Coordinates of C-alpha atoms and ligand atoms in Angstrom, one line a residue:
Chain A
M134 CA 32.3 14.3 -1.6
A135 CA 32.4 10.8 -0.2
Q136 CA 33.9 11.1 3.3
T137 CA 34.3 7.4 3.7
A138 CA 36.3 6.2 0.8
V139 CA 36.1 2.5 1.7
A140 CA 35.1 1.5 -1.8
D141 CA 37.5 -0.1 -4.3
S142 CA 40.3 2.3 -4.6
D143 CA 40.8 1.4 -8.3
T144 CA 37.8 3.4 -9.3
G145 CA 39.1 6.5 -10.9
P146 CA 35.8 8.3 -11.8
S147 CA 33.2 8.9 -9.2
L148 CA 31.0 6.1 -8.2
T149 CA 27.9 7.8 -9.6
E150 CA 29.6 8.0 -13.0
L151 CA 30.6 4.4 -12.8
A152 CA 27.0 3.5 -12.0
R153 CA 25.8 5.5 -15.0
S154 CA 28.3 4.0 -17.4
H155 CA 27.2 0.5 -16.5
G156 CA 23.5 1.4 -16.9
L157 CA 22.5 1.0 -13.3
T158 CA 19.4 2.7 -12.2
K159 CA 19.0 4.8 -9.1
A160 CA 17.2 2.9 -6.4
G161 CA 14.0 4.6 -5.6
R162 CA 13.8 6.5 -8.9
L163 CA 10.3 7.7 -9.7
P164 CA 9.1 6.2 -13.0
R165 CA 7.3 8.5 -15.4
L166 CA 3.5 8.5 -15.3
P167 CA 3.0 6.4 -18.5
E168 CA 5.6 3.9 -17.3
Y169 CA 4.0 3.8 -13.8
T170 CA 0.6 3.2 -15.4
R171 CA 2.0 0.3 -17.4
Q172 CA 3.5 -1.2 -14.3
L173 CA 0.2 -0.8 -12.5
W174 CA -1.5 -2.6 -15.3
S175 CA 0.9 -5.5 -15.3
Y176 CA 0.1 -5.8 -11.5
R177 CA -3.6 -6.1 -12.1
H178 CA -3.7 -9.7 -11.0
F179 CA -2.0 -8.7 -7.8
I180 CA -4.6 -6.0 -7.2
A181 CA -7.4 -8.4 -7.8
A182 CA -5.8 -11.1 -5.5
F183 CA -5.2 -8.5 -2.8
A184 CA -8.8 -7.2 -3.0
N185 CA -10.1 -10.8 -2.7
A186 CA -7.7 -11.5 0.2
K187 CA -9.0 -8.4 2.0
V188 CA -12.6 -9.6 1.6
S189 CA -11.9 -13.1 2.8
A190 CA -9.8 -11.9 5.6
S191 CA -12.5 -9.5 6.8
L192 CA -15.5 -11.7 6.3
G193 CA -13.9 -14.9 7.3
S194 CA -14.9 -18.0 5.4
T195 CA -18.4 -18.2 7.1
K196 CA -21.6 -18.3 5.1
L197 CA -23.0 -15.5 7.2
G198 CA -20.2 -13.3 5.9
V199 CA -21.8 -12.9 2.6
V200 CA -25.2 -12.4 4.2
W201 CA -23.8 -9.5 6.1
Q202 CA -22.9 -7.7 2.9
L203 CA -26.7 -7.4 2.3
L204 CA -27.7 -7.1 5.9
T205 CA -25.5 -4.1 6.7
P206 CA -27.1 -1.7 4.2
L207 CA -30.6 -2.9 5.2
I208 CA -30.0 -2.2 8.8
N209 CA -28.5 1.2 7.9
A210 CA -31.5 2.1 5.9
G211 CA -33.8 1.0 8.7
V212 CA -32.1 3.1 11.3
Y213 CA -32.1 6.2 9.2
Y214 CA -35.7 5.8 8.2
L215 CA -36.7 5.4 11.8
I216 CA -34.9 8.6 12.8
F217 CA -35.4 10.9 9.9
G218 CA -38.5 9.5 8.2
V219 CA -40.5 8.8 11.3
L220 CA -39.1 10.6 14.4
I221 CA -37.8 13.8 13.0
N222 CA -39.8 13.7 9.8
T223 CA -37.6 15.6 7.4
K224 CA -39.3 14.2 4.3
Q225 CA -41.3 17.4 3.5
N226 CA -43.0 16.8 0.2
V227 CA -41.0 13.9 -1.2
D228 CA -43.4 11.2 -2.4
N229 CA -41.3 8.1 -1.8
F230 CA -39.1 9.2 1.0
I231 CA -37.8 5.8 2.0
A232 CA -36.4 5.1 -1.5
Y233 CA -35.1 8.7 -1.6
L234 CA -33.4 8.3 1.7
C235 CA -31.9 4.9 0.9
A236 CA -30.5 6.1 -2.4
G237 CA -28.7 8.9 -0.5
V238 CA -27.5 6.7 2.4
F239 CA -26.1 3.9 0.1
I240 CA -24.5 6.2 -2.4
F241 CA -22.9 8.3 0.2
G242 CA -21.9 5.2 2.1
F243 CA -20.1 3.9 -1.0
T244 CA -17.7 6.9 -1.0
Q245 CA -17.5 7.1 2.8
S246 CA -16.3 3.6 3.2
V247 CA -13.7 4.1 0.4
V248 CA -12.4 7.1 2.2
Q249 CA -12.3 5.3 5.5
A250 CA -10.5 2.2 4.2
G251 CA -8.4 4.2 1.8
S252 CA -7.0 6.3 4.6
Q253 CA -5.5 3.2 6.1
S254 CA -4.3 1.6 2.9
I255 CA -0.7 2.8 3.2
T256 CA -0.3 2.9 6.9
A257 CA -1.8 -0.5 7.6
N258 CA 0.3 -2.2 5.0
I259 CA 3.6 -0.5 5.7
A260 CA 5.4 -3.8 6.5
M261 CA 4.3 -5.2 3.1
I262 CA 5.5 -2.0 1.4
R263 CA 8.8 -2.3 3.0
A264 CA 9.2 -5.9 2.1
L265 CA 7.9 -6.2 -1.5
H266 CA 8.2 -4.2 -4.6
F267 CA 5.0 -3.4 -6.4
P268 CA 3.3 -0.2 -7.5
R269 CA 1.9 1.3 -4.3
A270 CA -1.2 2.5 -6.0
S271 CA -2.3 -1.1 -6.1
L272 CA -3.3 -0.8 -2.4
P273 CA -5.8 2.1 -2.6
I274 CA -7.1 0.7 -5.9
A275 CA -7.7 -2.6 -4.3
V276 CA -9.6 -0.9 -1.5
S277 CA -11.8 0.8 -4.0
L278 CA -12.5 -2.6 -5.7
V279 CA -13.5 -4.1 -2.4
E280 CA -16.0 -1.4 -1.9
V281 CA -17.4 -1.8 -5.4
R282 CA -18.3 -5.3 -4.2
N283 CA -20.1 -4.0 -1.2
M284 CA -21.7 -1.3 -3.3
I285 CA -23.2 -3.9 -5.6
A286 CA -24.7 -5.6 -2.6
S287 CA -26.3 -2.4 -1.4
M288 CA -27.6 -1.6 -4.9
I289 CA -29.4 -5.0 -4.9
V290 CA -31.0 -3.9 -1.7
L291 CA -31.8 -0.4 -3.1
V292 CA -33.4 -1.8 -6.2
A293 CA -35.5 -4.1 -4.1
I294 CA -36.6 -1.2 -1.9
V295 CA -37.4 1.0 -4.9
L296 CA -39.5 -1.7 -6.5
L297 CA -41.3 -2.5 -3.2
T298 CA -42.2 1.2 -2.8
G299 CA -44.0 1.1 -6.1
E300 CA -41.6 2.8 -8.5
P301 CA -41.9 1.5 -12.1
V302 CA -39.1 -0.1 -14.0
T303 CA -38.1 2.3 -16.9
F304 CA -35.3 2.6 -19.4
Q305 CA -33.9 5.4 -17.2
W306 CA -32.7 2.7 -14.8
L307 CA -29.9 2.0 -17.2
L308 CA -28.4 5.4 -16.2
L309 CA -27.6 3.8 -12.9
I310 CA -24.6 2.1 -14.5
P311 CA -22.8 5.1 -15.9
A312 CA -23.5 7.0 -12.7
L313 CA -21.9 4.3 -10.5
A314 CA -19.0 4.0 -12.9
L315 CA -18.3 7.7 -12.6
Q316 CA -18.6 7.5 -8.8
T317 CA -16.2 4.5 -8.7
I318 CA -13.5 6.5 -10.6
F319 CA -14.1 9.4 -8.3
N320 CA -13.8 7.2 -5.3
T321 CA -10.6 5.7 -6.5
G322 CA -9.1 9.1 -7.0
L323 CA -10.2 10.0 -3.6
A324 CA -8.7 6.9 -2.0
L325 CA -5.4 7.6 -3.7
F326 CA -5.5 11.2 -2.5
V327 CA -6.4 10.4 1.1
S328 CA -3.9 7.5 1.4
R329 CA -1.0 9.7 0.4
L330 CA -2.2 12.6 2.5
I331 CA -2.5 10.5 5.6
S332 CA 0.8 8.7 5.2
K333 CA 2.3 12.2 5.3
V334 CA 0.1 14.1 7.7
T335 CA -1.1 11.4 10.1
D336 CA -3.0 13.9 12.1
I337 CA -5.7 14.2 9.5
R338 CA -6.9 10.7 10.2
Q339 CA -8.4 12.1 13.4
L340 CA -10.4 14.6 11.5
I341 CA -11.8 12.2 8.9
P342 CA -14.9 11.2 10.8
Y343 CA -15.8 14.8 11.3
I344 CA -15.1 15.7 7.7
L345 CA -17.3 12.8 6.5
R346 CA -20.1 13.8 8.7
I347 CA -20.1 17.4 7.6
W348 CA -19.9 16.2 4.0
M349 CA -22.9 14.0 4.5
Y350 CA -25.0 16.9 5.9
G351 CA -24.1 18.9 2.9
S352 CA -25.0 16.2 0.4
A353 CA -28.8 16.0 0.9
V354 CA -28.7 12.5 2.2
L355 CA -31.1 12.7 5.0
Y356 CA -33.4 15.4 3.7
P357 CA -34.6 16.6 0.3
V358 CA -32.3 18.6 -1.8
T359 CA -34.9 21.4 -2.0
F360 CA -34.0 22.0 1.6
F361 CA -31.0 24.1 0.6
A362 CA -32.8 26.2 -2.0
E363 CA -35.4 27.2 0.6
R364 CA -32.7 28.5 3.0
I365 CA -29.8 29.9 1.0
D366 CA -29.2 31.4 -2.4
G367 CA -26.6 33.0 -4.7
W368 CA -23.1 31.7 -4.4
Q369 CA -23.7 29.8 -1.3
L370 CA -26.3 27.7 -3.0
A371 CA -24.1 27.3 -6.0
L372 CA -21.3 26.1 -3.7
V373 CA -23.5 23.5 -1.9
E374 CA -25.0 22.3 -5.2
S375 CA -21.6 21.8 -6.8
N376 CA -20.8 19.2 -4.1
P377 CA -19.8 16.0 -6.0
M378 CA -21.6 13.7 -3.6
L379 CA -24.8 15.6 -3.9
I380 CA -24.5 15.3 -7.6
Y381 CA -23.8 11.6 -7.7
I382 CA -26.7 11.0 -5.3
E383 CA -29.0 13.1 -7.4
L384 CA -28.1 11.1 -10.5
V385 CA -29.0 7.8 -8.9
R386 CA -32.3 9.2 -7.6
H387 CA -33.0 10.5 -11.0
A388 CA -32.2 7.1 -12.6
L389 CA -34.3 5.0 -10.3
M390 CA -37.3 7.2 -9.3
E391 CA -40.1 9.1 -11.0
N392 CA -41.1 12.5 -9.7
V393 CA -38.0 13.5 -7.9
E394 CA -37.2 17.2 -7.7
L395 CA -33.5 17.7 -8.7
A396 CA -31.3 20.6 -7.8
T397 CA -30.6 21.4 -11.4
S398 CA -31.4 19.8 -14.8
A399 CA -30.3 16.3 -15.4
P400 CA -27.9 17.1 -18.3
L401 CA -26.2 19.7 -16.2
L402 CA -25.8 17.2 -13.4
W403 CA -24.2 14.7 -15.7
L404 CA -21.8 17.4 -16.9
Q405 CA -20.8 18.3 -13.4
A406 CA -20.4 14.6 -12.4
A407 CA -18.1 14.0 -15.4
I408 CA -16.0 17.0 -14.5
W409 CA -15.6 15.9 -10.9
T410 CA -14.8 12.4 -12.0
V411 CA -12.0 13.5 -14.3
L412 CA -10.7 16.1 -11.8
V413 CA -10.6 13.8 -8.7
G414 CA -9.8 10.6 -10.5
F415 CA -6.8 11.9 -12.5
G416 CA -5.7 14.4 -9.8
G417 CA -5.7 11.8 -7.1
Y418 CA -3.7 9.4 -9.3
V419 CA -1.1 12.0 -10.1
Y420 CA -0.8 13.2 -6.5
F421 CA -0.3 9.6 -5.3
W422 CA 2.2 8.8 -8.0
R423 CA 4.4 11.7 -7.1
G424 CA 4.8 10.3 -3.6
E425 CA 5.5 6.8 -4.8
K426 CA 9.0 6.5 -3.5
G427 CA 8.3 7.9 0.0
Y428 CA 5.7 5.4 1.2
G429 CA 8.3 3.0 2.6
R430 CA 9.6 5.7 4.9
G431 CA 6.5 5.5 7.1
Chain B
M86 CA 40.6 -5.5 -14.1
A87 CA 37.6 -3.4 -12.9
D88 CA 36.5 -3.3 -16.5
Q89 CA 35.8 -7.1 -16.7
R90 CA 33.7 -7.1 -13.6
Q91 CA 30.2 -5.9 -14.0
P92 CA 29.0 -3.8 -11.0
T93 CA 25.5 -4.6 -9.9
V94 CA 25.1 -2.4 -6.8
I95 CA 26.8 0.9 -6.2
A96 CA 26.4 3.0 -3.1
D97 CA 27.8 6.5 -3.4
N98 CA 27.8 8.4 -0.1
A99 CA 24.4 7.1 0.9
N100 CA 22.8 8.6 3.9
I101 CA 19.5 7.3 5.3
V102 CA 17.4 9.0 7.9
Y103 CA 14.2 7.8 9.6
R104 CA 11.8 10.5 10.7
I105 CA 9.5 9.5 13.5
Y106 CA 6.4 11.5 13.9
G107 CA 4.2 11.3 17.0
S108 CA 5.2 9.9 20.4
V109 CA 3.4 12.9 21.6
A110 CA 1.9 13.9 25.0
P111 CA -1.6 12.8 25.8
G112 CA -4.2 15.2 24.5
A113 CA -2.1 16.2 21.6
N114 CA -3.9 13.7 19.4
S115 CA -7.4 15.2 20.0
P116 CA -9.2 16.5 16.9
L117 CA -8.8 20.1 18.0
A118 CA -5.0 19.8 18.4
S119 CA -4.7 18.1 15.1
L120 CA -6.7 20.8 13.4
K121 CA -4.5 23.5 15.0
R122 CA -1.4 21.7 13.8
I123 CA -2.7 21.3 10.3
M124 CA -3.9 25.0 10.1
T125 CA -0.6 26.4 11.4
G126 CA 1.3 24.0 9.1
K127 CA 3.5 22.9 12.0
K128 CA 4.9 19.4 12.0
S129 CA 3.5 17.0 14.5
A130 CA 4.6 17.8 18.0
A131 CA 7.7 15.7 18.1
V132 CA 9.6 14.8 15.0
R133 CA 12.7 12.9 15.8
E134 CA 15.3 11.8 13.3
V135 CA 17.4 8.7 13.4
H136 CA 20.4 8.9 11.1
A137 CA 20.7 5.1 10.5
V138 CA 23.2 5.0 7.6
K139 CA 25.9 7.6 7.3
G140 CA 27.8 8.2 4.1
V141 CA 28.2 4.6 3.0
S142 CA 30.0 3.9 -0.3
F143 CA 30.8 0.5 -1.9
V144 CA 30.7 -1.3 -5.2
A145 CA 29.3 -4.8 -5.5
Y146 CA 29.9 -7.0 -8.6
K147 CA 28.1 -9.7 -10.5
G148 CA 28.5 -13.1 -9.0
E149 CA 29.5 -11.9 -5.6
A150 CA 28.0 -12.9 -2.3
I151 CA 28.5 -10.3 0.3
G152 CA 28.0 -10.8 4.0
L153 CA 26.8 -7.8 6.0
I154 CA 27.8 -7.9 9.6
G155 CA 27.5 -5.6 12.6
T156 CA 25.9 -5.4 16.0
N157 CA 22.1 -4.9 16.5
G158 CA 20.9 -1.5 15.3
S159 CA 24.0 -0.8 13.2
G160 CA 21.9 -0.2 10.1
K161 CA 22.1 -3.4 8.2
S162 CA 18.4 -3.8 7.5
T163 CA 18.1 -0.1 6.7
L164 CA 20.9 -0.3 4.1
L165 CA 19.3 -3.4 2.5
R166 CA 15.9 -1.6 2.4
A167 CA 17.5 1.3 0.6
I168 CA 19.2 -0.9 -1.9
A169 CA 15.8 -2.4 -2.6
G170 CA 14.5 1.1 -3.2
L171 CA 12.0 0.8 -0.3
L172 CA 13.6 3.6 1.7
P173 CA 14.7 6.9 0.1
V174 CA 18.3 8.0 0.3
E175 CA 19.0 11.5 1.4
R176 CA 20.1 14.1 -1.2
G177 CA 23.7 14.3 -2.0
G178 CA 24.2 10.6 -2.5
G179 CA 22.6 7.7 -4.1
I180 CA 22.4 3.9 -4.4
Y181 CA 22.3 2.4 -7.9
A182 CA 21.4 -1.1 -8.8
A183 CA 21.0 -3.4 -11.8
G184 CA 17.4 -4.4 -12.4
Q185 CA 15.1 -4.5 -9.4
P186 CA 16.7 -5.9 -6.2
S187 CA 14.5 -8.1 -4.0
L188 CA 14.6 -8.0 -0.3
L189 CA 13.9 -11.0 1.8
G190 CA 13.5 -10.1 5.4
V191 CA 12.3 -11.7 8.6
N192 CA 9.2 -9.7 8.6
A193 CA 8.6 -9.7 4.8
A194 CA 4.9 -9.3 5.4
L195 CA 2.4 -11.8 4.2
M196 CA -1.2 -11.8 5.3
N197 CA -1.6 -13.7 8.5
D198 CA -5.3 -14.3 8.2
L199 CA -4.8 -16.2 4.9
S200 CA -3.7 -19.7 4.2
G201 CA -0.2 -20.5 3.2
E202 CA -1.4 -21.3 -0.3
R203 CA -3.1 -17.9 -0.8
N204 CA 0.0 -16.2 0.6
V205 CA 2.2 -18.0 -1.9
E206 CA -0.2 -16.7 -4.7
L207 CA -0.2 -13.2 -3.3
G208 CA 3.6 -13.0 -2.8
C209 CA 4.4 -14.3 -6.2
L210 CA 2.0 -11.9 -7.8
A211 CA 3.5 -9.1 -5.8
M212 CA 6.9 -10.1 -7.2
G213 CA 5.5 -9.6 -10.7
M214 CA 4.8 -13.1 -11.8
S215 CA 1.9 -13.8 -14.1
P216 CA -1.0 -16.0 -12.8
A217 CA 0.2 -18.8 -15.1
E218 CA 3.7 -18.7 -13.6
V219 CA 2.2 -18.7 -10.1
K220 CA 0.1 -21.8 -10.8
E221 CA 3.2 -23.5 -12.2
Q222 CA 5.5 -22.6 -9.3
A223 CA 3.2 -22.8 -6.3
P224 CA 3.5 -26.6 -5.6
G225 CA 7.3 -26.4 -5.8
I226 CA 7.3 -23.4 -3.4
I227 CA 5.2 -25.2 -0.8
E228 CA 7.3 -28.4 -1.3
F229 CA 10.6 -26.5 -0.8
S230 CA 9.4 -24.7 2.3
G231 CA 8.5 -28.1 3.8
I232 CA 5.5 -26.7 5.7
N233 CA 3.5 -29.7 4.6
D234 CA 6.0 -32.2 6.1
R235 CA 3.9 -32.5 9.2
G236 CA 0.4 -32.5 7.8
D237 CA -1.5 -30.3 5.5
F238 CA -0.6 -26.9 6.8
S239 CA -0.6 -25.0 3.5
S240 CA -4.4 -24.7 3.6
L241 CA -4.4 -23.3 7.2
P242 CA -4.0 -19.6 8.0
M243 CA -0.5 -18.3 8.4
K244 CA -1.3 -17.3 12.0
T245 CA -1.3 -21.0 12.9
Y246 CA 2.3 -21.4 11.8
S247 CA 5.3 -21.4 14.0
S248 CA 7.7 -18.5 13.3
G249 CA 10.2 -20.9 11.7
M250 CA 7.5 -22.2 9.4
A251 CA 6.5 -18.8 8.3
A252 CA 10.0 -17.7 7.7
R253 CA 10.6 -20.8 5.6
L254 CA 7.6 -20.1 3.5
R255 CA 8.6 -16.6 2.9
F256 CA 12.1 -17.6 1.9
S257 CA 10.7 -20.2 -0.5
I258 CA 8.5 -17.6 -2.1
A259 CA 11.3 -15.2 -2.7
A260 CA 13.7 -17.8 -3.9
A261 CA 11.2 -19.0 -6.5
K262 CA 12.2 -16.1 -8.8
K263 CA 15.5 -15.3 -10.4
H264 CA 16.9 -12.1 -9.0
D265 CA 19.6 -9.8 -10.4
V266 CA 20.2 -8.8 -6.8
L267 CA 18.9 -10.7 -3.8
L268 CA 19.0 -9.2 -0.4
I269 CA 18.6 -11.6 2.5
D270 CA 18.0 -10.2 6.0
E271 CA 18.4 -12.8 8.7
A272 CA 15.8 -14.8 6.8
L273 CA 17.7 -18.1 7.1
A274 CA 18.2 -17.8 10.8
T275 CA 14.8 -19.0 12.0
G276 CA 14.7 -22.3 10.0
D277 CA 16.0 -25.5 11.5
A278 CA 19.4 -26.9 10.5
K279 CA 18.0 -29.0 7.7
F280 CA 16.2 -26.1 6.1
R281 CA 19.2 -23.9 6.6
K282 CA 21.4 -26.3 4.6
R283 CA 18.8 -26.4 1.9
S284 CA 18.4 -22.7 1.7
E285 CA 22.1 -22.0 1.7
Q286 CA 22.4 -24.3 -1.3
R287 CA 19.6 -22.3 -2.9
V288 CA 21.4 -19.1 -2.2
R289 CA 24.5 -20.5 -3.9
D290 CA 22.4 -21.5 -6.9
L291 CA 20.8 -18.1 -7.1
R292 CA 24.2 -16.6 -7.1
K293 CA 25.4 -18.8 -9.9
E294 CA 22.4 -17.6 -12.0
A295 CA 24.5 -14.5 -12.4
G296 CA 23.1 -12.5 -9.5
T297 CA 24.6 -10.7 -6.6
V298 CA 23.6 -11.8 -3.1
F299 CA 23.8 -9.7 0.1
L300 CA 23.4 -11.8 3.3
V301 CA 22.8 -10.4 6.8
S302 CA 23.2 -13.1 9.3
H303 CA 24.3 -13.5 12.9
S304 CA 25.6 -16.9 12.2
E305 CA 29.3 -16.6 11.4
Q306 CA 29.2 -20.1 9.8
S307 CA 26.5 -19.0 7.3
I308 CA 28.5 -16.0 6.3
R309 CA 31.7 -18.0 6.0
D310 CA 30.0 -20.7 4.0
T311 CA 28.3 -18.4 1.5
C312 CA 30.2 -15.2 1.2
E313 CA 33.8 -14.5 0.1
R314 CA 33.5 -10.8 0.8
S315 CA 32.0 -9.0 3.8
I316 CA 31.2 -5.5 4.9
W317 CA 31.1 -4.6 8.6
L318 CA 28.7 -1.8 9.4
E319 CA 28.8 -0.1 12.8
S320 CA 26.5 2.8 13.8
G321 CA 25.7 3.3 10.2
V322 CA 29.4 3.6 9.1
I323 CA 31.4 1.0 7.2
R324 CA 34.2 -0.1 9.5
A325 CA 35.7 -2.8 7.2
D326 CA 35.1 -4.1 3.7
G327 CA 37.1 -7.0 2.3
P328 CA 37.6 -10.8 2.4
T329 CA 35.3 -12.4 4.8
D330 CA 38.0 -14.0 7.0
A331 CA 39.8 -10.7 7.6
V332 CA 36.6 -8.7 8.2
L333 CA 35.3 -11.4 10.6
K334 CA 38.5 -11.4 12.5
E335 CA 38.4 -7.7 13.0
Y336 CA 34.8 -7.8 13.9
E337 CA 35.4 -10.5 16.5
T338 CA 38.1 -8.5 18.3
Y339 CA 35.7 -5.5 18.4
V340 CA 32.9 -7.5 19.8
N341 CA 35.0 -9.3 22.4
K342 CA 36.6 -6.2 23.6
Ligands
ADP572 N1 11.2 2.1 11.2 C1 12.1 2.7 11.9 N2 11.9 4.0 12.4 C2 12.8 4.6 13.0 N3 14.0 4.2 13.3 C3 14.3 3.0 12.9 C4 13.4 2.2 12.1 N4 14.0 1.0 11.8 C5 15.2 1.1 12.3 N5 15.5 2.2 12.9 C6 16.7 2.7 13.6 O1 17.7 2.6 12.6 C7 18.9 2.1 13.2 C8 19.4 0.9 12.4 O2 18.4 -0.1 12.5 P1 18.5 -1.5 11.6 O3 18.9 -1.1 10.2 O4 17.2 -2.2 11.8 O5 19.7 -2.2 12.3 P2 20.2 -3.7 12.1 O6 19.4 -4.4 11.1 O7 21.6 -3.6 11.8 O8 20.1 -4.4 13.5 C9 18.6 1.8 14.6 O9 19.1 2.8 15.4 C10 17.1 1.7 14.7 O10 16.6 2.2 15.9
MG573 MG1 18.1 -6.0 11.1

């Protein structure tokens, strides 16, 4: 088997057997899923430190850095309102279109930025992966954490907009927390999925902007969700309305606003959201874990 | 006699291949071309393979320090990365190691936008230390690296460091932890003479703490001073493996040919 027998000639049994008899482990062995999860948990401080480092590296240490976190969603909302609320007027019969629009833009933006940053999380840190040994899932998870921070800033803006546009504060607002929690898990799964996919098939990175744009148009971000029911029906409508982003956006609108017309009943939306969260969260994690040992290859 | 010595790293017919995607003609990266490739399931236009390590076998024992020599591009860094489990070994062979080997390389990445202190924290956490350990070790690491000898540099971003300073900091971080197997890839070369002495002493200490050390260096003196055994790698194949003096002599005649 070994063509180059340069090793110690006094080893009778094969080298692999020798390794096994001394309890050496194979370099690059894939740990089992529970073991991997435990490792990941023991690296939680690294994940937090890496997420913090990413924030401070991107914002710099300036005071305005933090202000931008609030300013960016505000500017986004303003631009979309100008185009879709005033110029094209897609609001149809939605009472409080500005709050409706902002909820869509911010919630979609949360997932969108996780996908964008997640797609880079392996390729941009390849040198670190080759140099240090840590569970690779730390990187996409840190990306997701960074975006949670940005999301909290945009939720502050959103709540302010909702209040300023005259929506009452109700107990239903509390539903915002589980809805965002589900979306965060969904996003993390998506970041894990995308980062492995792109580390293997780099071409897909070129397509991500287009995929995200199509996804946004299908998520009733810029126009009311009733837009779909008026134009398509049957399985097509069912397909559009099973879109996880549409579901998460609907849940947030339902939580914060009175008198919004939902695609389906709220309990059904919650059920669908939970299914998507488990499916994508767990599926993305398993998919990423199975590639754990190949990320250094680049 | 082999029974008394405890093997720590075993390579059995290890082959390592890099696959390089891309380096494609202009236009081949457009969205449409990408889509076509994904749909048809074809690999990106040009996939090239570099067979960097070819059928390497050796056994390293506890308490050994092994020098790895060879001309540029002979596969030394690649072999170390594979021992560390950072690069996969091709089917049909394998590399086995005791515990988790740690690789210390010239470009062991730290974050350039962050201060030296934050990098120390991040690097230690990435090596698996707890926050309490990090807090305890950090001052010692910065002290050992000597980056603060000329003013308070540890609070400045790493991009303001000279390459020697950055390399010293990286070495200090890695050397702060006990390793079963420590792999050093030209990491001592960039430091000045004073730091080199200090770090070579540290390597000897680490070795005494029952570990195995692999050292890649272009400084013959470093290899002679720290390693009693050497492996000469050329074009991914082991050309010689034995006592440092003999291997270095053979290597010299090859290089001076
Ligand atoms: N990331 C990489 N992608 C593709 N080929 C690589 C990569 N790194 C090294 N190689 C190739 O592998 C071979 C061995 O390189 P390396 O292990 O870095 O050599 P050394 O450290 O001995 O100078 C070289 O032919 C080099 O071109
Ligand atoms: Mg090298």
